[in-house]
Amino acid sequence: MEKIVAALNALGVEQYVITEKHTDSLEAFYVKKNLDLTRRADTTVRTVRVFRPFEKDGERMLGNSEATIRPGMSEEEIRTALAGAWYAAQFVANPWYPLPKGVQAPPKADTGGFGGKSLAENMKAVAQALFAEDTAQDVFLNSAEIFMRRTENRIVSSENADVSWEQYEVWGEYVCQCKAPQDVETYHQFCCREPSPEALRAEVRHALAMTKARAQAVTVPKTGTYALVLDREQVGTLLSYYVDRSNSGMIYQKYSSFQLGDGVQGEDIAGDRLTMGLKATEPYTDFGAPMVDRPLVENGVLKTIHGGARFGHYLGVEPTGNYRAVTVPVGDTSMDELTKEPCLHAVSFSDFQMDALSGHFGGEIRLAFLHENGTVTPVTGGSVNGSILDGQGHMTFSKERFHSRDYDGPLAVRVEGVNVAGEG
Amino acid sequence: MKVRQSGFIAEKRPILLKLRDALCAEFSYASVLAEDTVGRYYRVSRHSVSVEEGDNARGFVVKALDDGRYAEYSFNELEEASIPGIVDAVRALLAADVRPDGLGANVYEPPAEEPTLFAGATEYEQDPASLDDGAVIDRLTALRDKGLSMDEAVLDFVAQVTWNKYTKLFLSRDKDMTQSVLYTTGAVAAAAMRDQQVKQSYLPCSGLGGMELLAKMEDNAAPCVRTALDLLHSEPMIPGEYECICDPETTGMIVHEAFGHGVEMDMFVKDRAQAPQYLDKYVASPLVTMHDGASSARQTATYFFDDEGTAAHDTVVIDKGVLKRGISDLQSALILGTDPTGNGRRESFARKAYTRMTNTWFEPGQDKLEDMIGSIKYGMYLECPSSGMEDPKNWGIQCMVNIAREIKDGKLTGRIFSPVVLTGYVPDLLKSISAMSDGTELSGTGYCGKGHKEWVKVSDGGPYIKARIRLG
């Protein structure tokens, strides 16, 4: 770090942010009931973003660019890398904006529960939980990958920041398979920052049950308009529209017309009014300023425009840092009421997507439950192609809760009037 | 001009040879892969300019086999004095107890290797280092200004270009291989807005080589803007099954997402693909011949050897409609008792190698595009694919396409539907192909994930195809 600062001073760079990340990751790859490969990755990466003020056509500009400083680089190599970024920054003609001030604080240890044990001990405990529910013959875990990671992070800036923190995270994916009456699989991911074996076991139980249901699903839903029920991560994906549209970059560049105080769900709201919060998942912003939870939408009204320093300054709003996690209060409607017929409860897609620019959401259905005529039928195939602009006034949230790393809120949402392409 | 080898790799080579020898003395098989990847990314839009690093990775991964078990260790600090510590770290990994009670471990034999000494490099016309950052930004700015000036309804116009260059050194007891590769990708994108909806169009271009690509991008501004403006008048797709013409990019997405993932042979190992049951059977129309391979085309996924030291191949996956074989990494081939095909690829030195596609494409046919469109009474012309997702186990298709243009009585009517989701059963779609145009185009601007991670550079494409597809 000292070599980098000395090189920056020698180049005359007055504004910069240095980010250092040391990652130690233990990884296990399972095929069927066998460990196939064990991996460890031990890497250190330092990046330096330099900011260069200049004038262009009489207007004050602030350009920036970044250089990666790798372990083992000589002082000359460091100087050359930084000089390259400093040179490039003079062509990045973005109107000037002030850099956010950072803070200086003692190092923060991760107190989430993984600390104090080796990566191997934590890994084994997670693997025990993951495979604990894999006890049946007809439906089982086909394969799994587990990544147990500890990172040490530090941010130092010319704007007073000097902060460091430790973070543990385990994440991974697993595939469930059911061979009869038809051979099918489902794909799942998990991620957590503190030991939660019971929650992981519950997720695996649910995943195995859904896989068994998919093996029963042979019917393709009929083409038509449905009341669509989405659950779990898909609710977070659907609501990411509001996070993206309230980003300062989207608003300044006119990709979004959201303004503070606007009703974001349109004028006719027959369903639940939306309340969402932005959840800080890192202790500090990219500039080393404390990152805090913030209200995003309250009763359908936009409370925060969020984002980085540049577009925040252009819009005259506080730079908040970048968020990826949201919290949403649960609704008043039980899952039983939410899935009252007729409706299509889609529990698994190939890849459920929300396009924040157009408001379209959709994906190919891998498993859904069709509730109609007093029966519940598992269906598969076909696709959802909806528009949140059409459906946002008619959303109903469940009173049951779902929690993942980036979404904590209602287990399910019902959206009326969604197009489904299927048979017929 | 040939791409020059990384000075960093050349400097570390003596230490890497000693590391290889130390590992081979300790374990029944060992390999070392060193990577030095650098790049530059330039982007200009109405409100933003960026000059950033492109792909960026410099480090090492060692792989060792002992008592039939594999372990890997990735790191990015290497001095001669650190060799004993690296050997210890690998030994500790092989001995680590991370398995839940009751689970076993796969057991491998060492791979058979032919002695190989290789050094190769791809070629380029214009060295990225010869172009000043300011000159690149000026050219992109001119392109942006051209796009923005075309119509008042244009909300934004983006021009971007990225070059990436890597050197990789692979060492094992019998192999000593070095390669240096340079590729460049670019794109223009136009956005237009009506009511609350922003409609975007995107025209990519890519190639194995250097900044000569910039000149190829300059004609793309006008068609890109025209498409974005057309999209403002698009209608929601009317769900149904249609006779469709797919442009080469859409063909490429079908090749890659719908079929390519299903022949990745690590999926065979896991019993996650249907393809093994269809070997030597018809899975597509007899018009279809499909290739994958780093040496099968000159595009962004071209290389000389993969990340496990296997030479690049040109694999014929489907031959005149019949599934002939899959593509494979080394570890999967060891389990399956097959030959690896040069498809063992890592996102970077810090990640695991999996079976991955490279350049994946359909051979051309003999039809003319205008005849293909003319043969359709009512159908859709599909273009601008945006994303897709594999389903090798069930051979389901999910491809998102930005534009479906209506065809009526053999002519494009001007009516546009957007966005569009392609779904269906892969063999049904491939068997429905009834015409293929007489040229093949590949595009390599995208990255491919394994599930939702492990991004590697790929290219895909083919001719215009005529097929029957369910759209929603």
PDB file of C-alpha atoms in Angstrom, chain A residues 188-327:
ATOM      1  CA  HIS A 188     -30.689 -24.339  -7.038  1.00  0.00           C
ATOM      2  CA  GLN A 189     -28.310 -21.848  -5.479  1.00  0.00           C
ATOM      3  CA  PHE A 190     -27.637 -20.846  -1.890  1.00  0.00           C
ATOM      4  CA  CYS A 191     -25.603 -18.143  -0.188  1.00  0.00           C
ATOM      5  CA  CYS A 192     -25.207 -17.070   3.433  1.00  0.00           C
ATOM      6  CA  ARG A 193     -22.830 -15.183   5.671  1.00  0.00           C
ATOM      7  CA  GLU A 194     -23.526 -16.976   8.892  1.00  0.00           C
ATOM      8  CA  PRO A 195     -24.079 -20.629   9.754  1.00  0.00           C
ATOM      9  CA  SER A 196     -27.718 -21.530   9.157  1.00  0.00           C
ATOM     10  CA  PRO A 197     -27.843 -25.312   8.751  1.00  0.00           C
ATOM     11  CA  GLU A 198     -31.560 -25.584   9.492  1.00  0.00           C
ATOM     12  CA  ALA A 199     -32.426 -22.997   6.838  1.00  0.00           C
ATOM     13  CA  LEU A 200     -30.244 -24.788   4.289  1.00  0.00           C
ATOM     14  CA  ARG A 201     -31.805 -28.135   5.143  1.00  0.00           C
ATOM     15  CA  ALA A 202     -35.266 -26.605   4.724  1.00  0.00           C
ATOM     16  CA  GLU A 203     -34.316 -25.208   1.310  1.00  0.00           C
ATOM     17  CA  VAL A 204     -32.986 -28.591   0.186  1.00  0.00           C
ATOM     18  CA  ARG A 205     -36.166 -30.284   1.444  1.00  0.00           C
ATOM     19  CA  HIS A 206     -38.257 -27.854  -0.592  1.00  0.00           C
ATOM     20  CA  ALA A 207     -36.017 -28.308  -3.646  1.00  0.00           C
ATOM     21  CA  LEU A 208     -36.325 -32.100  -3.484  1.00  0.00           C
ATOM     22  CA  ALA A 209     -40.104 -31.853  -3.144  1.00  0.00           C
ATOM     23  CA  MET A 210     -40.332 -29.520  -6.150  1.00  0.00           C
ATOM     24  CA  THR A 211     -38.142 -31.864  -8.185  1.00  0.00           C
ATOM     25  CA  LYS A 212     -40.444 -34.746  -7.387  1.00  0.00           C
ATOM     26  CA  ALA A 213     -43.372 -32.591  -8.487  1.00  0.00           C
ATOM     27  CA  ARG A 214     -41.593 -31.740 -11.731  1.00  0.00           C
ATOM     28  CA  ALA A 215     -41.227 -35.443 -12.475  1.00  0.00           C
ATOM     29  CA  GLN A 216     -45.034 -35.641 -12.376  1.00  0.00           C
ATOM     30  CA  ALA A 217     -45.523 -32.630 -14.644  1.00  0.00           C
ATOM     31  CA  VAL A 218     -46.258 -33.564 -18.229  1.00  0.00           C
ATOM     32  CA  THR A 219     -48.865 -31.013 -19.247  1.00  0.00           C
ATOM     33  CA  VAL A 220     -47.943 -27.745 -20.908  1.00  0.00           C
ATOM     34  CA  PRO A 221     -50.161 -24.854 -19.739  1.00  0.00           C
ATOM     35  CA  LYS A 222     -52.627 -23.525 -22.272  1.00  0.00           C
ATOM     36  CA  THR A 223     -51.879 -20.220 -23.941  1.00  0.00           C
ATOM     37  CA  GLY A 224     -53.763 -17.423 -22.234  1.00  0.00           C
ATOM     38  CA  THR A 225     -53.805 -14.747 -19.582  1.00  0.00           C
ATOM     39  CA  TYR A 226     -53.339 -15.915 -16.003  1.00  0.00           C
ATOM     40  CA  ALA A 227     -53.160 -14.664 -12.462  1.00  0.00           C
ATOM     41  CA  LEU A 228     -49.497 -15.537 -11.918  1.00  0.00           C
ATOM     42  CA  VAL A 229     -48.030 -16.385  -8.509  1.00  0.00           C
ATOM     43  CA  LEU A 230     -44.244 -16.079  -8.247  1.00  0.00           C
ATOM     44  CA  ASP A 231     -42.311 -17.208  -5.199  1.00  0.00           C
ATOM     45  CA  ARG A 232     -38.918 -17.043  -3.459  1.00  0.00           C
ATOM     46  CA  GLU A 233     -36.034 -15.452  -5.416  1.00  0.00           C
ATOM     47  CA  GLN A 234     -38.365 -14.671  -8.314  1.00  0.00           C
ATOM     48  CA  VAL A 235     -40.180 -12.129  -6.134  1.00  0.00           C
ATOM     49  CA  GLY A 236     -36.877 -10.336  -5.589  1.00  0.00           C
ATOM     50  CA  THR A 237     -36.143 -10.482  -9.320  1.00  0.00           C
ATOM     51  CA  LEU A 238     -39.554  -9.008 -10.146  1.00  0.00           C
ATOM     52  CA  LEU A 239     -39.074  -6.183  -7.626  1.00  0.00           C
ATOM     53  CA  SER A 240     -35.557  -5.436  -8.907  1.00  0.00           C
ATOM     54  CA  TYR A 241     -37.414  -3.266 -11.442  1.00  0.00           C
ATOM     55  CA  TYR A 242     -37.976  -0.663  -8.700  1.00  0.00           C
ATOM     56  CA  VAL A 243     -34.358  -0.832  -7.498  1.00  0.00           C
ATOM     57  CA  ASP A 244     -32.999  -0.373 -11.013  1.00  0.00           C
ATOM     58  CA  ARG A 245     -35.442   2.375 -11.957  1.00  0.00           C
ATOM     59  CA  SER A 246     -34.599   4.410  -8.831  1.00  0.00           C
ATOM     60  CA  ASN A 247     -30.870   4.315  -9.535  1.00  0.00           C
ATOM     61  CA  SER A 248     -29.388   7.773 -10.081  1.00  0.00           C
ATOM     62  CA  GLY A 249     -27.577   6.668 -13.243  1.00  0.00           C
ATOM     63  CA  MET A 250     -30.794   5.378 -14.797  1.00  0.00           C
ATOM     64  CA  ILE A 251     -32.651   8.561 -13.880  1.00  0.00           C
ATOM     65  CA  TYR A 252     -29.976  11.034 -14.978  1.00  0.00           C
ATOM     66  CA  GLN A 253     -29.588   9.299 -18.313  1.00  0.00           C
ATOM     67  CA  LYS A 254     -33.390   9.371 -18.692  1.00  0.00           C
ATOM     68  CA  TYR A 255     -33.776   5.622 -18.872  1.00  0.00           C
ATOM     69  CA  SER A 256     -36.089   6.059 -15.892  1.00  0.00           C
ATOM     70  CA  SER A 257     -38.530   8.860 -15.106  1.00  0.00           C
ATOM     71  CA  PHE A 258     -38.742   8.088 -11.366  1.00  0.00           C
ATOM     72  CA  GLN A 259     -38.579  11.139  -9.083  1.00  0.00           C
ATOM     73  CA  LEU A 260     -38.622  11.412  -5.303  1.00  0.00           C
ATOM     74  CA  GLY A 261     -42.227  11.513  -4.094  1.00  0.00           C
ATOM     75  CA  ASP A 262     -43.550   9.806  -7.215  1.00  0.00           C
ATOM     76  CA  GLY A 263     -46.020   6.973  -6.999  1.00  0.00           C
ATOM     77  CA  VAL A 264     -43.996   4.201  -8.614  1.00  0.00           C
ATOM     78  CA  GLN A 265     -46.866   1.776  -9.159  1.00  0.00           C
ATOM     79  CA  GLY A 266     -48.903   3.991 -11.451  1.00  0.00           C
ATOM     80  CA  GLU A 267     -52.211   5.611 -10.666  1.00  0.00           C
ATOM     81  CA  ASP A 268     -54.621   2.708 -10.335  1.00  0.00           C
ATOM     82  CA  ILE A 269     -53.529   0.526  -7.452  1.00  0.00           C
ATOM     83  CA  ALA A 270     -56.102  -2.152  -6.738  1.00  0.00           C
ATOM     84  CA  GLY A 271     -53.592  -4.464  -5.058  1.00  0.00           C
ATOM     85  CA  ASP A 272     -51.036  -3.981  -2.274  1.00  0.00           C
ATOM     86  CA  ARG A 273     -49.078  -0.774  -2.070  1.00  0.00           C
ATOM     87  CA  LEU A 274     -45.398  -1.490  -2.261  1.00  0.00           C
ATOM     88  CA  THR A 275     -42.911  -0.825   0.525  1.00  0.00           C
ATOM     89  CA  MET A 276     -39.239  -1.694   0.000  1.00  0.00           C
ATOM     90  CA  GLY A 277     -35.972  -0.992   1.765  1.00  0.00           C
ATOM     91  CA  LEU A 278     -32.379  -1.071   0.549  1.00  0.00           C
ATOM     92  CA  LYS A 279     -30.239  -3.368   2.694  1.00  0.00           C
ATOM     93  CA  ALA A 280     -26.530  -2.684   3.185  1.00  0.00           C
ATOM     94  CA  THR A 281     -24.616  -5.900   2.622  1.00  0.00           C
ATOM     95  CA  GLU A 282     -21.171  -4.316   2.943  1.00  0.00           C
ATOM     96  CA  PRO A 283     -20.122  -2.054   5.821  1.00  0.00           C
ATOM     97  CA  TYR A 284     -18.678   0.619   3.514  1.00  0.00           C
ATOM     98  CA  THR A 285     -19.272   2.147   0.083  1.00  0.00           C
ATOM     99  CA  ASP A 286     -16.649   2.039  -2.683  1.00  0.00           C
ATOM    100  CA  PHE A 287     -15.315   5.317  -1.251  1.00  0.00           C
ATOM    101  CA  GLY A 288     -15.003   3.998   2.299  1.00  0.00           C
ATOM    102  CA  ALA A 289     -18.064   5.799   3.671  1.00  0.00           C
ATOM    103  CA  PRO A 290     -20.398   3.879   6.009  1.00  0.00           C
ATOM    104  CA  MET A 291     -23.178   2.119   4.141  1.00  0.00           C
ATOM    105  CA  VAL A 292     -26.568   2.094   5.844  1.00  0.00           C
ATOM    106  CA  ASP A 293     -30.009   0.611   5.294  1.00  0.00           C
ATOM    107  CA  ARG A 294     -32.384   3.040   3.578  1.00  0.00           C
ATOM    108  CA  PRO A 295     -36.083   3.192   2.743  1.00  0.00           C
ATOM    109  CA  LEU A 296     -36.626   2.906  -1.017  1.00  0.00           C
ATOM    110  CA  VAL A 297     -40.388   2.918  -1.461  1.00  0.00           C
ATOM    111  CA  GLU A 298     -43.068   3.500   1.183  1.00  0.00           C
ATOM    112  CA  ASN A 299     -46.705   2.762   0.385  1.00  0.00           C
ATOM    113  CA  GLY A 300     -45.913   3.022  -3.303  1.00  0.00           C
ATOM    114  CA  VAL A 301     -44.050   6.361  -3.031  1.00  0.00           C
ATOM    115  CA  LEU A 302     -40.349   6.676  -3.924  1.00  0.00           C
ATOM    116  CA  LYS A 303     -38.274   7.773  -0.925  1.00  0.00           C
ATOM    117  CA  THR A 304     -34.679   7.343  -2.114  1.00  0.00           C
ATOM    118  CA  ILE A 305     -32.731   7.779  -5.306  1.00  0.00           C
ATOM    119  CA  HIS A 306     -29.639   5.662  -4.812  1.00  0.00           C
ATOM    120  CA  GLY A 307     -26.308   5.211  -6.554  1.00  0.00           C
ATOM    121  CA  GLY A 308     -22.764   6.427  -6.802  1.00  0.00           C
ATOM    122  CA  ALA A 309     -21.087   9.801  -6.474  1.00  0.00           C
ATOM    123  CA  ARG A 310     -21.202  11.071 -10.043  1.00  0.00           C
ATOM    124  CA  PHE A 311     -24.833  10.750 -11.028  1.00  0.00           C
ATOM    125  CA  GLY A 312     -25.913  11.543  -7.459  1.00  0.00           C
ATOM    126  CA  HIS A 313     -24.148  14.908  -7.706  1.00  0.00           C
ATOM    127  CA  TYR A 314     -25.629  15.631 -11.135  1.00  0.00           C
ATOM    128  CA  LEU A 315     -29.116  14.984  -9.728  1.00  0.00           C
ATOM    129  CA  GLY A 316     -28.466  16.810  -6.461  1.00  0.00           C
ATOM    130  CA  VAL A 317     -29.062  13.762  -4.263  1.00  0.00           C
ATOM    131  CA  GLU A 318     -26.845  12.131  -1.663  1.00  0.00           C
ATOM    132  CA  PRO A 319     -24.476   9.456  -3.000  1.00  0.00           C
ATOM    133  CA  THR A 320     -25.531   6.307  -1.206  1.00  0.00           C
ATOM    134  CA  GLY A 321     -23.241   3.627  -2.587  1.00  0.00           C
ATOM    135  CA  ASN A 322     -24.461   0.654  -4.558  1.00  0.00           C
ATOM    136  CA  TYR A 323     -27.055  -1.741  -3.149  1.00  0.00           C
ATOM    137  CA  ARG A 324     -27.968  -5.226  -4.259  1.00  0.00           C
ATOM    138  CA  ALA A 325     -30.166  -6.446  -1.384  1.00  0.00           C
ATOM    139  CA  VAL A 326     -33.723  -5.434  -0.542  1.00  0.00           C
ATOM    140  CA  THR A 327     -36.152  -5.928   2.304  1.00  0.00           C
TER     141      THR A 327
END
